[in-house]
mmCIF file with all atom_site columns, C-alpha atoms in Angstrom:
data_model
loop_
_atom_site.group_PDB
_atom_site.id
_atom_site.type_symbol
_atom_site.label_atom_id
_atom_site.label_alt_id
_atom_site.label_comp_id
_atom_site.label_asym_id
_atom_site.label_entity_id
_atom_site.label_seq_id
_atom_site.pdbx_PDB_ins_code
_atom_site.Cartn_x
_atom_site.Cartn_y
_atom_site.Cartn_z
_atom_site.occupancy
_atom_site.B_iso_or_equiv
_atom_site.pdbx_formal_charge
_atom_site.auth_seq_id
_atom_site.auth_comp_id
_atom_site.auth_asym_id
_atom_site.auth_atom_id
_atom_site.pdbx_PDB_model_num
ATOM 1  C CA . UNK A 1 1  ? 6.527   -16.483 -4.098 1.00 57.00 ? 4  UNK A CA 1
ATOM 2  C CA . UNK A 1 2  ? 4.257   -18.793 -5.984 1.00 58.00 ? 5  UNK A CA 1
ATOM 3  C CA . UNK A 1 3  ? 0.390   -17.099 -5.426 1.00 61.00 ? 6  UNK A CA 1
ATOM 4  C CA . UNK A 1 4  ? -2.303  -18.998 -3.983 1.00 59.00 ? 7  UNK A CA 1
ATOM 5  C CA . UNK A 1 5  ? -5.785  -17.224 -4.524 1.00 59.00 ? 8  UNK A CA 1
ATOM 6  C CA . UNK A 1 6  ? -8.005  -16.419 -1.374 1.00 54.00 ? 9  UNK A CA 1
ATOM 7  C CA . UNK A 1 7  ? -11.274 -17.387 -2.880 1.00 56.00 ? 10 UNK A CA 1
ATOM 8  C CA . UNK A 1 8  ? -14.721 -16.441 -1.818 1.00 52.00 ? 11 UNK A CA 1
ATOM 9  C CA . UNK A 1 9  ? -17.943 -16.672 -4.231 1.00 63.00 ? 12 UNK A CA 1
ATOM 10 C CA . UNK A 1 10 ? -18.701 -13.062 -4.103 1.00 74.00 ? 13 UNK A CA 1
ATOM 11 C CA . UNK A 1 11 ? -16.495 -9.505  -4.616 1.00 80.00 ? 14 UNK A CA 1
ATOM 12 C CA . UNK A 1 12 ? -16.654 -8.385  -1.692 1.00 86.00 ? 15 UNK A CA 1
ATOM 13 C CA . UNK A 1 13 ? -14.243 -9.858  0.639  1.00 88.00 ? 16 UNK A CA 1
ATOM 14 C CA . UNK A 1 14 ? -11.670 -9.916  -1.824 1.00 89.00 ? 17 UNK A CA 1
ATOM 15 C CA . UNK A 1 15 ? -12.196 -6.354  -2.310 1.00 92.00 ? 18 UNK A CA 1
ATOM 16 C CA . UNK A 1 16 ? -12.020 -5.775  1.597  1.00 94.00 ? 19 UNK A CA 1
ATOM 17 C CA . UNK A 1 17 ? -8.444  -7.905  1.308  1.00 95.00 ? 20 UNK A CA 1
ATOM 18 C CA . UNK A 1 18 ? -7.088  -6.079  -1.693 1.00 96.00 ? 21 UNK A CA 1
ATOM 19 C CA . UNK A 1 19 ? -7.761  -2.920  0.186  1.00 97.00 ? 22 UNK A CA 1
ATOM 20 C CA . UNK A 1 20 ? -6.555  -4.439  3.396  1.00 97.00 ? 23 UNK A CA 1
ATOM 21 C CA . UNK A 1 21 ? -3.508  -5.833  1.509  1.00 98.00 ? 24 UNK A CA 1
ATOM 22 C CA . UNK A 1 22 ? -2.189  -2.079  -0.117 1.00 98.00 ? 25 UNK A CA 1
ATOM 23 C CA . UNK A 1 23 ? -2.464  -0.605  3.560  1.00 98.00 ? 26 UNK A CA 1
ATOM 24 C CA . UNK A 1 24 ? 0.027   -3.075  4.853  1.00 98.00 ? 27 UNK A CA 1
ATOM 25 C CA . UNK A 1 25 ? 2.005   -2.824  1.426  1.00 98.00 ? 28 UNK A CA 1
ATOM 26 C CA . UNK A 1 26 ? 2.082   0.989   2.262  1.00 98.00 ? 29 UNK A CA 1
ATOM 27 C CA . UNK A 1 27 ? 3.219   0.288   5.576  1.00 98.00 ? 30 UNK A CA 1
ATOM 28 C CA . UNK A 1 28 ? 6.289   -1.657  4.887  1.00 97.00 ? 31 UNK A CA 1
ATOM 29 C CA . UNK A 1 29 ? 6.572   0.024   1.497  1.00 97.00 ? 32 UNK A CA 1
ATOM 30 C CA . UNK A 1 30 ? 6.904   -3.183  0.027  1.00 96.00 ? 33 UNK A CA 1
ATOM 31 C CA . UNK A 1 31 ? 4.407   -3.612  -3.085 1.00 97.00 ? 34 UNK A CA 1
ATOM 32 C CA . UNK A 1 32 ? 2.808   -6.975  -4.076 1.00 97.00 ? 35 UNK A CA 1
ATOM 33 C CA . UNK A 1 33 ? 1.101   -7.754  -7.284 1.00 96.00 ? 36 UNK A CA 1
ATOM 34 C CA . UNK A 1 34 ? -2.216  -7.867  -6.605 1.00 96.00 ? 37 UNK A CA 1
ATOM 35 C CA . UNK A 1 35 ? -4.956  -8.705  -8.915 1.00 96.00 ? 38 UNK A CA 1
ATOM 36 C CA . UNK A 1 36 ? -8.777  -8.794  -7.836 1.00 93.00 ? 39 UNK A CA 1
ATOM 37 C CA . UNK A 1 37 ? -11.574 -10.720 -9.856 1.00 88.00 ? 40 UNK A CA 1
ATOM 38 C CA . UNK A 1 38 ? -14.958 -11.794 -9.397 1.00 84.00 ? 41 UNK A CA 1
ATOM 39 C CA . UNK A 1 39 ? -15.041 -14.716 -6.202 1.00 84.00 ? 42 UNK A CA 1
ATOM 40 C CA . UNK A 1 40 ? -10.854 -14.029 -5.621 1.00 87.00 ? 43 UNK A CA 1
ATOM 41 C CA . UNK A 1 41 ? -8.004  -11.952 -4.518 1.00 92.00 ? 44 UNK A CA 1
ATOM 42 C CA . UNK A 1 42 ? -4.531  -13.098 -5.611 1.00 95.00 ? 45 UNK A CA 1
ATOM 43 C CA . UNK A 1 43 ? -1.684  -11.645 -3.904 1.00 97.00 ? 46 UNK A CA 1
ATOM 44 C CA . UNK A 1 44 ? 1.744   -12.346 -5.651 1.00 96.00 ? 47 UNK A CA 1
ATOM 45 C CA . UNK A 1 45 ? 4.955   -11.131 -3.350 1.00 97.00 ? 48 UNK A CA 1
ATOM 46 C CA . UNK A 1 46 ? 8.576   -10.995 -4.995 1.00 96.00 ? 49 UNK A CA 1
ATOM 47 C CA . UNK A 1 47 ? 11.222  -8.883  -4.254 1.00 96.00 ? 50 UNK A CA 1
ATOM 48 C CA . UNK A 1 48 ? 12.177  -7.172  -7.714 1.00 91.00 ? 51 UNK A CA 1
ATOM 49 C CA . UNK A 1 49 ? 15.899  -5.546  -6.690 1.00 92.00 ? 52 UNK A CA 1
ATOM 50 C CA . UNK A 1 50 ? 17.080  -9.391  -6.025 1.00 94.00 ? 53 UNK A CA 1
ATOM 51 C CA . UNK A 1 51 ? 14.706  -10.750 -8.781 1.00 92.00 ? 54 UNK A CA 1
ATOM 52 C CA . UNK A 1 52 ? 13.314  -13.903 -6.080 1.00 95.00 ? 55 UNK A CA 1
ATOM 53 C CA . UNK A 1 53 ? 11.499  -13.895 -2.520 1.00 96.00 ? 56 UNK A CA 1
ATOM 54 C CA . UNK A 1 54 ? 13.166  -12.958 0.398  1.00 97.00 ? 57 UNK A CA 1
ATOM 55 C CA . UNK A 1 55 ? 12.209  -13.271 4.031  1.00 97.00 ? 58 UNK A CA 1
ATOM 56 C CA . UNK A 1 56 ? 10.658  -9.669  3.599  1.00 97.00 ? 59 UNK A CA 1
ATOM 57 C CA . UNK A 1 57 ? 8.000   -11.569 1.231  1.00 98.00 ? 60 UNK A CA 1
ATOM 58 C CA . UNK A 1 58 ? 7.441   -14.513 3.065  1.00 97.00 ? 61 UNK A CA 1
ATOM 59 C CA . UNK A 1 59 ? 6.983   -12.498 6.118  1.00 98.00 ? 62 UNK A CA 1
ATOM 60 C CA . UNK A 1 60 ? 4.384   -10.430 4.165  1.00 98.00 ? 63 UNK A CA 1
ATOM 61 C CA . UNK A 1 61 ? 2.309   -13.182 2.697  1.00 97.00 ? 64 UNK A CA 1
ATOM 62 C CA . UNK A 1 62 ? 1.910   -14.324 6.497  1.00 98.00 ? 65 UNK A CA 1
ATOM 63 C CA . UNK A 1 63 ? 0.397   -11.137 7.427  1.00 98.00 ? 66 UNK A CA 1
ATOM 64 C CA . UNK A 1 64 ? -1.829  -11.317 4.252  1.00 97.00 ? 67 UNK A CA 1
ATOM 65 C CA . UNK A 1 65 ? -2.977  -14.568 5.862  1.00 96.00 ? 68 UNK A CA 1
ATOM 66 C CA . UNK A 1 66 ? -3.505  -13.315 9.235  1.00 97.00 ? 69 UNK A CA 1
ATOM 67 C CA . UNK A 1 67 ? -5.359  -9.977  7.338  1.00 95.00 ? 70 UNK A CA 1
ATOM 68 C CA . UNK A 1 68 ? -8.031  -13.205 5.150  1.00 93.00 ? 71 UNK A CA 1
ATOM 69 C CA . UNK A 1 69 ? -8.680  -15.469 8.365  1.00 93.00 ? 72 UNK A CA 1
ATOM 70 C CA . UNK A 1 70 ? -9.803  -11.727 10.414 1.00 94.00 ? 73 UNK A CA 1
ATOM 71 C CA . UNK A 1 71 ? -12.296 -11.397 7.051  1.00 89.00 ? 74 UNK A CA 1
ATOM 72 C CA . UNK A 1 72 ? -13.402 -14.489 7.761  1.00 86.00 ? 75 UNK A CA 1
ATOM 73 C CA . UNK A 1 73 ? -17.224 -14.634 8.943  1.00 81.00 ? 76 UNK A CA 1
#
């Protein structure tokens, strides 16, 4: 699934989503890639066995979105 980065102008938010982000990839044992830099979080969801996305991952990247708007100030 193409990744769009959650952006914020400081660390700490996309910290708080990275960590938010490997709870829920724990919970459905499902792992993104997930890569964290200054002001931005990007969260990249593919399904390796079937080497595309699958419902699983579009399902996932909804939560993520539900997990950024409830970091939202």
């Amino acid at each position: 699934m193409p990744a769009a980065p959650l952006r914020r102008r400081r660390l700490g938010r996309p910290l708080a989503l990275a960590n938010a982000v490997a709870c829920l990839a724990e919970q459905l044992n499902h792992h993104p890639d997930l890569i964290v830099q200054y002001g931005h979080c990007t969260v990249r969801w593919r399904t390796h066995d079937v080497g595309g996305i699958t419902r699983r991952d579009v399902e996932a990247a909804q939560r993520v979105d539900a997990l950024w708007r409830a970091l939202q100030p």
